[in-house]
mmCIF file of C-alpha atoms and ligand atoms in Angstrom:
data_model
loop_
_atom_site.group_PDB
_atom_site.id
_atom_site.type_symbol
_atom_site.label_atom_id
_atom_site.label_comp_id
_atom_site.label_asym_id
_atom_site.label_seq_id
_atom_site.Cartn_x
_atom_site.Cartn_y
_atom_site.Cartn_z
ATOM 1 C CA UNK A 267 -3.333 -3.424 24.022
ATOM 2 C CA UNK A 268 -6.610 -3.275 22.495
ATOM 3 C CA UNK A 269 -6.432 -2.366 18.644
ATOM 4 C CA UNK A 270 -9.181 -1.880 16.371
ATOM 5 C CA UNK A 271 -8.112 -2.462 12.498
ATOM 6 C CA UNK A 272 -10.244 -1.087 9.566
ATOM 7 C CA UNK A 273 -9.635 -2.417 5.677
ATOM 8 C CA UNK A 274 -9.491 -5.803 4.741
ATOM 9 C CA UNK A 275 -8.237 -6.383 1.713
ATOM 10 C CA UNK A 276 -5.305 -7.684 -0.026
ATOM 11 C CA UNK A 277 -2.719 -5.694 2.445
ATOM 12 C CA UNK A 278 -5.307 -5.556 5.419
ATOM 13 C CA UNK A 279 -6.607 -9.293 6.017
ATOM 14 C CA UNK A 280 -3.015 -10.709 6.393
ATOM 15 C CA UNK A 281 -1.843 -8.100 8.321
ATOM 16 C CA UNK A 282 -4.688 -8.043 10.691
ATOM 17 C CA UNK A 283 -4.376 -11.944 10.808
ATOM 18 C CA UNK A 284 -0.693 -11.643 12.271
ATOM 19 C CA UNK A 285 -1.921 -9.514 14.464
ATOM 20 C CA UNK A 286 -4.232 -12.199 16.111
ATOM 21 C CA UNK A 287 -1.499 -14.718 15.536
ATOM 22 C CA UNK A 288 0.935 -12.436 17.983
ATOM 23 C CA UNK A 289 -1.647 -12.480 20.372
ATOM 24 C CA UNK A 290 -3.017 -8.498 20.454
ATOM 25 C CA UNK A 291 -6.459 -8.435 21.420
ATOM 26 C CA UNK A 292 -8.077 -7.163 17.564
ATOM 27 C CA UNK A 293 -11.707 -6.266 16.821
ATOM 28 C CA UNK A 294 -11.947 -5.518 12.269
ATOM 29 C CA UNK A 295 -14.400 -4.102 10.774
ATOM 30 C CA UNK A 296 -14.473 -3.743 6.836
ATOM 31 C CA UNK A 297 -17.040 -2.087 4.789
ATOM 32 C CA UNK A 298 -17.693 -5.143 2.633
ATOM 33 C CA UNK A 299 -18.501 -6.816 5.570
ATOM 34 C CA UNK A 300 -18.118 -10.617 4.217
ATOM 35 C CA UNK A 301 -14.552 -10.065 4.106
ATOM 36 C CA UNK A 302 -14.528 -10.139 8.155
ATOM 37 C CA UNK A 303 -15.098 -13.687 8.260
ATOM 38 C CA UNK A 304 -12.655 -15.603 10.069
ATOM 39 C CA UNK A 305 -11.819 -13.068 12.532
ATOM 40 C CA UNK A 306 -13.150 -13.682 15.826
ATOM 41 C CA UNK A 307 -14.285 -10.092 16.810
ATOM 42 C CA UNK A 308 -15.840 -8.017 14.345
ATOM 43 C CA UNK A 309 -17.546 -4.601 14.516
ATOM 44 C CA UNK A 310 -20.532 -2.621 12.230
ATOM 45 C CA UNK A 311 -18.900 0.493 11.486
ATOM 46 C CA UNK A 312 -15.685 2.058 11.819
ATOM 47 C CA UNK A 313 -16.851 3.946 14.989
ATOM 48 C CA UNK A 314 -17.749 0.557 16.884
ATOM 49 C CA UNK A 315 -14.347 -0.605 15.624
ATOM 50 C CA UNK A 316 -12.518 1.753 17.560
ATOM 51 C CA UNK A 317 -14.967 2.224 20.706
ATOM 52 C CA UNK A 318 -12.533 1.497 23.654
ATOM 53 C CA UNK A 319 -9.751 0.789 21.596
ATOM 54 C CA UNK A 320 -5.567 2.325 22.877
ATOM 55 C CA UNK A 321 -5.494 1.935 18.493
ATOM 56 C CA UNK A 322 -6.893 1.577 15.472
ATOM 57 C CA UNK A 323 -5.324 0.094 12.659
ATOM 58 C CA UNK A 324 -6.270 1.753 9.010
ATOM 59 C CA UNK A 325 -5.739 0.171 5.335
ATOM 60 C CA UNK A 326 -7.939 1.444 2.949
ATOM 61 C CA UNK A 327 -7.415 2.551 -0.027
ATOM 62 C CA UNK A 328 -7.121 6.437 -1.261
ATOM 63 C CA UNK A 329 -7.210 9.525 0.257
ATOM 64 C CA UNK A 330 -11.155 9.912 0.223
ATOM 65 C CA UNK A 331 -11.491 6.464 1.890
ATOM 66 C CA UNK A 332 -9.249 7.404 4.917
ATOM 67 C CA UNK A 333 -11.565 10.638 5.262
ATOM 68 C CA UNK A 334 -14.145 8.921 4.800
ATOM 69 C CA UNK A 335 -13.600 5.995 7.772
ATOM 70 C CA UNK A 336 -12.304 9.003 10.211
ATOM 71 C CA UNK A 337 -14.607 11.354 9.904
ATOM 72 C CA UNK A 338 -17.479 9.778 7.762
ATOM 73 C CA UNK A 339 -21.389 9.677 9.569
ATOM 74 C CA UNK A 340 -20.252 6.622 11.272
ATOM 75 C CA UNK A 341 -16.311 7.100 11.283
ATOM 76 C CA UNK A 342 -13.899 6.372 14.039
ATOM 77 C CA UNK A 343 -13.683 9.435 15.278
ATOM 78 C CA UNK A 344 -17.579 8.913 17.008
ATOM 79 C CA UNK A 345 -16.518 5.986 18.588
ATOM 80 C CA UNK A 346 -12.581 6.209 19.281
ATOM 81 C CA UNK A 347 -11.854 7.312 23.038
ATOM 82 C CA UNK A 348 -9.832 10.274 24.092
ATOM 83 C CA UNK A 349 -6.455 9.650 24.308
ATOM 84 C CA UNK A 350 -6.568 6.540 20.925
ATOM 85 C CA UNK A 351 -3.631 6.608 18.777
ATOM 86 C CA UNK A 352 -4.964 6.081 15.032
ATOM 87 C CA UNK A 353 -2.087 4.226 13.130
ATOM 88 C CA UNK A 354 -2.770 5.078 8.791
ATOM 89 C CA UNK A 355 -1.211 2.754 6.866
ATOM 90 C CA UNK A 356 -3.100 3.427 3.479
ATOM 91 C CA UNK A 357 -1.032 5.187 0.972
ATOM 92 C CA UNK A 358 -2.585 8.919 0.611
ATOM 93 C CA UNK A 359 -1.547 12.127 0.254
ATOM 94 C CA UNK A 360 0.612 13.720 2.724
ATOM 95 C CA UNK A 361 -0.998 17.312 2.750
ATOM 96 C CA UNK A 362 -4.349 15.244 3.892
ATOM 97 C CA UNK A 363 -2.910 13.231 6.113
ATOM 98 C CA UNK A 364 -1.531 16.532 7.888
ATOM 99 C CA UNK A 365 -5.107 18.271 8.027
ATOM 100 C CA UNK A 366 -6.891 14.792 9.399
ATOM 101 C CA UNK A 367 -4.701 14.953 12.077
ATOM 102 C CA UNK A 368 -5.375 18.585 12.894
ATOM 103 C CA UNK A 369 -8.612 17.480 12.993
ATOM 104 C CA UNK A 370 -8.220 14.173 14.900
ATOM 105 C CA UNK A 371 -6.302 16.819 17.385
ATOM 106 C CA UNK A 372 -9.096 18.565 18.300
ATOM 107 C CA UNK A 373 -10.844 15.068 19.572
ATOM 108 C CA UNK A 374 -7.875 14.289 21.822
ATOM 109 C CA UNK A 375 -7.283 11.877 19.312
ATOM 110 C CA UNK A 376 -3.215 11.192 18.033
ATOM 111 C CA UNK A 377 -2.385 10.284 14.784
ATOM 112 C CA UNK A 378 1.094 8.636 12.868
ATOM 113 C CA UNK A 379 1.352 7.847 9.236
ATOM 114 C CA UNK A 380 2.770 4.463 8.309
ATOM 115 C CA UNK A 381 2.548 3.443 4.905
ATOM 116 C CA UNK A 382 4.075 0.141 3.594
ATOM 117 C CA UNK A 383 6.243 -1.279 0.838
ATOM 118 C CA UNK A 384 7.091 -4.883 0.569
ATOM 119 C CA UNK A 385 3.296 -6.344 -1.359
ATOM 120 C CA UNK A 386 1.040 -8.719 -0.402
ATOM 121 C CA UNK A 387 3.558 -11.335 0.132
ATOM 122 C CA UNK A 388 5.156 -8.589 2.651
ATOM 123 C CA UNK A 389 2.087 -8.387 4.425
ATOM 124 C CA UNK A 390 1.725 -11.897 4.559
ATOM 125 C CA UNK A 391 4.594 -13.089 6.343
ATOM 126 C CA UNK A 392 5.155 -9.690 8.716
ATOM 127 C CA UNK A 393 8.144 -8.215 6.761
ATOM 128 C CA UNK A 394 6.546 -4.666 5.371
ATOM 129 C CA UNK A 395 8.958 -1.939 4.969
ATOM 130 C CA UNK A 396 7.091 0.363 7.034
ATOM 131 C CA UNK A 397 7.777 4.457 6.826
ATOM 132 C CA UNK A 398 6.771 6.359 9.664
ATOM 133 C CA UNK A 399 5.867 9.940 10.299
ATOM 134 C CA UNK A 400 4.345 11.385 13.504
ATOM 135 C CA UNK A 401 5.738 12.211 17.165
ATOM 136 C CA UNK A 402 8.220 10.180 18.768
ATOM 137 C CA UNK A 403 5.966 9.564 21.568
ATOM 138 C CA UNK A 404 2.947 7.988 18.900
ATOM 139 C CA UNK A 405 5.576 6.431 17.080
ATOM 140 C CA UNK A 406 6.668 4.475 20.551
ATOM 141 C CA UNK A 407 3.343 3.466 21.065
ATOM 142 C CA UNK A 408 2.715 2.153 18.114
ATOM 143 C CA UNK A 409 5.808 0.442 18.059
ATOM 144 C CA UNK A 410 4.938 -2.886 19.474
ATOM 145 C CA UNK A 411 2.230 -3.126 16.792
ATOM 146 C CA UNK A 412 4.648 -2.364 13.908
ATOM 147 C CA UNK A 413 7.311 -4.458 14.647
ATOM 148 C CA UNK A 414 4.914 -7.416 14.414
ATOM 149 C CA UNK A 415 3.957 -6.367 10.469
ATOM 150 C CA UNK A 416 7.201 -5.216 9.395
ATOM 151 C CA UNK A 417 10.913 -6.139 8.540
ATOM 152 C CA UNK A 418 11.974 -2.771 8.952
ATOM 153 C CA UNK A 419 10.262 0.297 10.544
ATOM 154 C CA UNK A 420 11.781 3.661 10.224
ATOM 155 C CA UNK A 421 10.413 7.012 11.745
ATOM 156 C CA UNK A 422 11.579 9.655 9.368
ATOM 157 C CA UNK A 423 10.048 12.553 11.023
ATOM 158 C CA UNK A 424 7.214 14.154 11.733
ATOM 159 C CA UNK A 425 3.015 13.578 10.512
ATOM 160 C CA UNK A 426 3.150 13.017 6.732
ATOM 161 C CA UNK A 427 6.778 12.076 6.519
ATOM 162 C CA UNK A 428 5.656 8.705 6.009
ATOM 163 C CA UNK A 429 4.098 9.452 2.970
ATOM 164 C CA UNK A 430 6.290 11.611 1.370
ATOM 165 C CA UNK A 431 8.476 8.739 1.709
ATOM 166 C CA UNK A 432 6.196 6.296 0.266
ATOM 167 C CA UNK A 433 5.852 8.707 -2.927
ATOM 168 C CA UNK A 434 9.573 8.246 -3.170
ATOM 169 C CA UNK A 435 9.712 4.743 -2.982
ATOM 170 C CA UNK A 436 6.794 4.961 -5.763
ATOM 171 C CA UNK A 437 8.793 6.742 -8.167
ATOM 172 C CA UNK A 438 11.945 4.397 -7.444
ATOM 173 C CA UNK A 439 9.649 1.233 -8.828
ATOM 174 C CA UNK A 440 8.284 2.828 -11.565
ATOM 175 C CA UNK A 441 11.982 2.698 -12.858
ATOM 176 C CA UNK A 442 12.627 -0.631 -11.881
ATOM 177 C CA UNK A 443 8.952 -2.021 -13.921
ATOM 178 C CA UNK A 444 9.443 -0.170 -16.858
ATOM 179 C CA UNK A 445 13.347 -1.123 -16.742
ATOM 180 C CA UNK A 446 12.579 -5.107 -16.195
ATOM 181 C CA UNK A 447 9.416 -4.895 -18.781
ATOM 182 C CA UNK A 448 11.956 -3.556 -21.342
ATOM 183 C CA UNK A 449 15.000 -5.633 -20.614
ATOM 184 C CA UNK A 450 12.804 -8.502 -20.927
ATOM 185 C CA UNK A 451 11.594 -7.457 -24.301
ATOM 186 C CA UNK A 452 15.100 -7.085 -25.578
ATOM 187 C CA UNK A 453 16.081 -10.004 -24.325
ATOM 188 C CA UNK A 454 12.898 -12.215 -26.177
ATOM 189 C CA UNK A 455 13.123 -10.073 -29.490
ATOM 190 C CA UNK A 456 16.666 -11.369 -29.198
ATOM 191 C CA UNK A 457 15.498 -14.776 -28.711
ATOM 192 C CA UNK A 458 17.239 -15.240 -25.832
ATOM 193 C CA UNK A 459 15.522 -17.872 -22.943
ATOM 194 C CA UNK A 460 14.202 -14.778 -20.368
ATOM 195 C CA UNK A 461 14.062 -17.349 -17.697
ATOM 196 C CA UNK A 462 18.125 -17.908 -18.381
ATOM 197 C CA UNK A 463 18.819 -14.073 -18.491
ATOM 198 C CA UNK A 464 17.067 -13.399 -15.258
ATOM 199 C CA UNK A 465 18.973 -16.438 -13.798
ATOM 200 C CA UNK A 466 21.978 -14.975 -14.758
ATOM 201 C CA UNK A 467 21.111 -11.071 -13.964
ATOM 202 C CA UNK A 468 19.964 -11.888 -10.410
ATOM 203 C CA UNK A 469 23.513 -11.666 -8.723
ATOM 204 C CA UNK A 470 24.242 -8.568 -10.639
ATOM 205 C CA UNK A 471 23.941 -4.919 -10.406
ATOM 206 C CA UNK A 472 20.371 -5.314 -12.237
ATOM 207 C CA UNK A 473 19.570 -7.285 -9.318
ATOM 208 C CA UNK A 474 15.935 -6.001 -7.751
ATOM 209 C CA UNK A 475 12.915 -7.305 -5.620
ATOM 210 C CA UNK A 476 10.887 -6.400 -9.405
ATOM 211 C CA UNK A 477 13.499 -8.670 -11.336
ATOM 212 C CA UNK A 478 13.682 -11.698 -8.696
ATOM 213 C CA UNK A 479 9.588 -11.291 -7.895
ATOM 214 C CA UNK A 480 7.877 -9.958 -11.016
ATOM 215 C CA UNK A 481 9.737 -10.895 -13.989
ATOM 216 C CA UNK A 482 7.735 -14.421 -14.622
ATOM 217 C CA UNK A 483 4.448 -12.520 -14.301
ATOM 218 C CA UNK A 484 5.705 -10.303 -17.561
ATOM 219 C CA UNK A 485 7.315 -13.252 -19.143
ATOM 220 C CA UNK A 486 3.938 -15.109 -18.911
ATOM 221 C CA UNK A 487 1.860 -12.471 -19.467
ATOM 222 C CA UNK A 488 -0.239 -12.726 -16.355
ATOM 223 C CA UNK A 489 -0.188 -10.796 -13.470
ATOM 224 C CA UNK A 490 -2.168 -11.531 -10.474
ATOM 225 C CA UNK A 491 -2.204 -9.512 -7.515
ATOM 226 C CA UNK A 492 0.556 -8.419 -5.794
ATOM 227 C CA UNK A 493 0.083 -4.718 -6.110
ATOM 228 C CA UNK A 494 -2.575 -3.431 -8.337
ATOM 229 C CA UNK A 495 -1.670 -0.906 -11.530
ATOM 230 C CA UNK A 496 -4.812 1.504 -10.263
ATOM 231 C CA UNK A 497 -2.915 1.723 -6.905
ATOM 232 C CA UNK A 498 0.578 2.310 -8.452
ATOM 233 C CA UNK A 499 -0.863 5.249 -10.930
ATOM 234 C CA UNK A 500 -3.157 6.926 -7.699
ATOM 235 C CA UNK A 501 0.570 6.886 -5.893
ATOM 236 C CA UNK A 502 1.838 8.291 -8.972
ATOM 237 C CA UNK A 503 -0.501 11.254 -8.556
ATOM 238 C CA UNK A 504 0.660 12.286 -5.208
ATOM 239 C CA UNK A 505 3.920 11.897 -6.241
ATOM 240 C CA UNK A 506 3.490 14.332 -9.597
ATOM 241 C CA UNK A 507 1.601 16.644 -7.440
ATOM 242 C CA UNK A 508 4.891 17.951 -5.976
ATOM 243 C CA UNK A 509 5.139 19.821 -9.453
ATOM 244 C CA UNK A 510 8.986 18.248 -9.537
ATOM 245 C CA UNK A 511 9.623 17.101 -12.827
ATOM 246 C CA UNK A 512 10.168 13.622 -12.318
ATOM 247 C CA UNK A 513 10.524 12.143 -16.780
ATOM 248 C CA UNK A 514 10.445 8.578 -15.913
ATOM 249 C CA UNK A 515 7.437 8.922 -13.004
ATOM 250 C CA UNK A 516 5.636 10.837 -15.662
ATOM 251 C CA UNK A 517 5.925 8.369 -18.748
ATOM 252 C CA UNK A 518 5.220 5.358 -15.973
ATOM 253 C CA UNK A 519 1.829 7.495 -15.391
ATOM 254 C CA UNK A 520 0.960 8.016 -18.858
ATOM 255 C CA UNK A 521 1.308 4.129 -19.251
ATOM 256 C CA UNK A 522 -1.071 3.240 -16.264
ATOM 257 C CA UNK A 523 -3.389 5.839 -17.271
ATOM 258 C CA UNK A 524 -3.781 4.246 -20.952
ATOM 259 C CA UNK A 525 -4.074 0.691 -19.410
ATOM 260 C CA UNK A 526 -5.689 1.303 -15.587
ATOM 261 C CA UNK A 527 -9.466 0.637 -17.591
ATOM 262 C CA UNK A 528 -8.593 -2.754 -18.710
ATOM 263 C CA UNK A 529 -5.735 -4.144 -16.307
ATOM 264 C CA UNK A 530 -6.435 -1.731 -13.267
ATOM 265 C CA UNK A 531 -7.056 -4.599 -11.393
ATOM 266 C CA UNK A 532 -4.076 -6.852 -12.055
ATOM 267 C CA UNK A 533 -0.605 -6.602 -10.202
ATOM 268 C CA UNK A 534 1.687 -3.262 -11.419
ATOM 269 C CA UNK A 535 3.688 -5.707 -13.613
ATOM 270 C CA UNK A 536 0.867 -5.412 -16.151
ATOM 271 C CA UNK A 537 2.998 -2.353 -17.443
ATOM 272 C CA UNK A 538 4.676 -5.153 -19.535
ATOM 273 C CA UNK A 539 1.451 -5.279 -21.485
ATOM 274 C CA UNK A 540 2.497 -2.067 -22.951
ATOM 275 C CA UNK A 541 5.758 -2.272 -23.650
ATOM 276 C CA UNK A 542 5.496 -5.566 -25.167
ATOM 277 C CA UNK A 543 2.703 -4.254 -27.946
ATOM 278 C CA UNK A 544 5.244 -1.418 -28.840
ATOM 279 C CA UNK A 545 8.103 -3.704 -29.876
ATOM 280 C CA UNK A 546 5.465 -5.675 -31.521
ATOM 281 C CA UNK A 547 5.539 -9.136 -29.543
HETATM 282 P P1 LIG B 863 -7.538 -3.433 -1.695
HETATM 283 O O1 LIG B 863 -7.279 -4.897 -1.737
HETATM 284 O O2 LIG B 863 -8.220 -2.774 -2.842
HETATM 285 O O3 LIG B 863 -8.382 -3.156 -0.341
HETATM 286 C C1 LIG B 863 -8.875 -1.883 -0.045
HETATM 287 C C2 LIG B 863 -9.564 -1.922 1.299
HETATM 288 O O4 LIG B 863 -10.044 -0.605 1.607
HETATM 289 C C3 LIG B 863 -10.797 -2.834 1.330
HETATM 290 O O5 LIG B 863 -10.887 -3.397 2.605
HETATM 291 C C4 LIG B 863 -11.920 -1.836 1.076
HETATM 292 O O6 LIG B 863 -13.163 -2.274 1.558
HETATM 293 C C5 LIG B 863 -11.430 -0.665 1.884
HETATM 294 N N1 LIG B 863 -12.032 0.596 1.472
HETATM 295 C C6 LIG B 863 -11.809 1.275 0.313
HETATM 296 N N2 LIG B 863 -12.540 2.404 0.286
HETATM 297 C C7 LIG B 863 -13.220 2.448 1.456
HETATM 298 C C8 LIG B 863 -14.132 3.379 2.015
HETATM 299 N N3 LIG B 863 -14.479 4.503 1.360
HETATM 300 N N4 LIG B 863 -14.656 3.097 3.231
HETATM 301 C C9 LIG B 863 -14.299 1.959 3.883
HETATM 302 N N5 LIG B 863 -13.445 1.040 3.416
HETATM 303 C C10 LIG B 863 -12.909 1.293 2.200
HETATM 304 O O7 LIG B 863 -6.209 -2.602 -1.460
HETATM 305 P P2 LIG B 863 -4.821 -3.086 -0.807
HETATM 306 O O8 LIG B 863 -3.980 -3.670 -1.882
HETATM 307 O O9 LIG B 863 -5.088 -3.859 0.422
HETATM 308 O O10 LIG B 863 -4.190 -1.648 -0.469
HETATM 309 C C11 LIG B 863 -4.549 -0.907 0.690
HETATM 310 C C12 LIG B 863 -3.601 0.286 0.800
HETATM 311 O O11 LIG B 863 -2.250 -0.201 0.915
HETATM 312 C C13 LIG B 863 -3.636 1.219 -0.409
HETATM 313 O O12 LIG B 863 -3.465 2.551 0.004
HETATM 314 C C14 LIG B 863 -2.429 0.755 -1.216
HETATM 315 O O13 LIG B 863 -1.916 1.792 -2.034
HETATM 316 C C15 LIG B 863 -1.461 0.354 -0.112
HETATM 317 N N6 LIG B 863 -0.448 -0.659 -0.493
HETATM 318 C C16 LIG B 863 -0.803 -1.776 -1.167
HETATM 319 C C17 LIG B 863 0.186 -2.698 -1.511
HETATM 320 C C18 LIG B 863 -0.132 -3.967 -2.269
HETATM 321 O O14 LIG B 863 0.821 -4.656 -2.688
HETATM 322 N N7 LIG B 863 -1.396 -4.338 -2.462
HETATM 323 C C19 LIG B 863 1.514 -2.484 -1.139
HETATM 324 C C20 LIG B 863 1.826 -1.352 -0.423
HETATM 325 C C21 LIG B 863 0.832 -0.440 -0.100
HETATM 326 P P3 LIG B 863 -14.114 -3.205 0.614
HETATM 327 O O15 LIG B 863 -13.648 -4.627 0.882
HETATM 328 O O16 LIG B 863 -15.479 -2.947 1.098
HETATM 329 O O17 LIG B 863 -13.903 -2.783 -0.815
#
């Protein structure tokens, strides 16, 4: 299979690398075109990345960006073949994601949505939790691909199930980051050791990939990347644009909004930053 993979950063790079490692034939292409060094076969544009490919791999970053690499002056859908499965695995809005495939439709072009959970370190050693929407048929195709980059791949249903279920997932961490950030201020205004209490919390129900993977980044107070806070609060967004009142999604938002100018940049566990200045430490 011949796949063509666009966006190479934090997520894409490793993924695309274990891609090469499993032996698929892979042509990248990323905008900042630096990045593509140390891949073998690199292309100019999106469209030259997906001339005579069976699929093209996407991770970029926002809604705009996936537009813009489909359908842009020089986006894959002037170079990808009749018949090309495009595989999204950016985290955008599911509304969008259902009108690009319309619109990929009307090129003989197929489209699934597979968004990911699981970080950088998920991407890095192939064990994404990957949520996929699209036909059965796509999914299948696709399959061989996703089973190299993920732990777990699950087709909910069909085109922009995926990222409804990603929103999900969103709101799901933003309780589990605000809920370590604030147990771990209790537990240092108490002047307990933090290390010790996560130790001891780790086997218990407050047990969570945030506790076990994120907790020394707040108890430090610095958070490299991981997952960055701008990313978390733009997934926010499309979650909040359901118009479900969601109280713990919202107050998460508000947070990142007030600290996305300064720490945007840095890993979601920055939210610590905030809750530690309003207990005062
Ligand atoms: P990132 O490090 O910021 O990389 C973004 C990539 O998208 C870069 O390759 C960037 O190219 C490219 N890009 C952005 N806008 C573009 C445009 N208009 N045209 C062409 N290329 C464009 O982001 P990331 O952390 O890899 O995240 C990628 C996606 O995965 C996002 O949707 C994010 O929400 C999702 N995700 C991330 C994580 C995580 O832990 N990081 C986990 C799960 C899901 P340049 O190099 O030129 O800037």
């Amino acid at each position: 299979m011949k796949i063509g993979f666009v966006g190479l950063g934090t997520m894409g790079a490793p993924m695309a690398g274990n891609l090469v490692a499993a032996g698929f034939d892979v042509t990248v292409h990323n905008r900042t075109r630096q990045r593509e060094e140390g891949f073998e076969k690199r292309a100019s544009s999106p469209a030259e990345v997906a001339s005579d490919k069976d699929l093209v791999v996407m991770m970029v970053s926002d809604t705009p960006d996936v537009e813009e690499v489909l359908f842009g002056p020089h986006g894959v859908v002037h170079g990808a073949p009749p018949g090309a499965l495009i595989v999204d695995m950016s985290t955008i809005s599911a509304d969008a994601t259902k009108d690009f495939g319309a619109r990929l439709a009307e090129h003989d072009i197929a489209m699934i949505d597979a968004p990911v959970s699981g970080g950088s370190e998920g991407a890095e050693k192939g064990t994404l939790t990957i949520m996929v929407g699209g036909d059965e048929a796509d999914v299948e195709r696709a399959r061989p691909v996703l089973d190299v980059l993920g732990g777990k791949v699950t087709h909910i249903g069909p085109l922009g199930s995926g990222q409804l279920t990603k929103a999900v997932n969103q709101v799901i961490i933003s309780g589990y980051f605000e809920g370590v950030a604030e147990g771990l201020v209790l537990a240092m205004k108490s002047g307990l050791d933090p290390y010790k209490v996560v130790e001891a919390l780790s086997a218990g129900m407050a047990r969570s990939a945030v506790l076990e993977m994120r907790a020394k980044n707040m108890i430090e107070q610095t958070y490299p990347l991981g997952f960055k806070l701008a990313l978390h609060l733009k997934d926010l967004k499309i979650a909040l644009e359901s118009g479900i009142d969601l109280p713990v999604a919202r107050m998460v938002k508000e947070t990142e909004e007030r600290l996305v100018a300064e720490h945007g940049d840095e890993d979601m566990s920055a939210l610590a930053i905030e809750v530690r200045r309003k207990a005062g430490l």
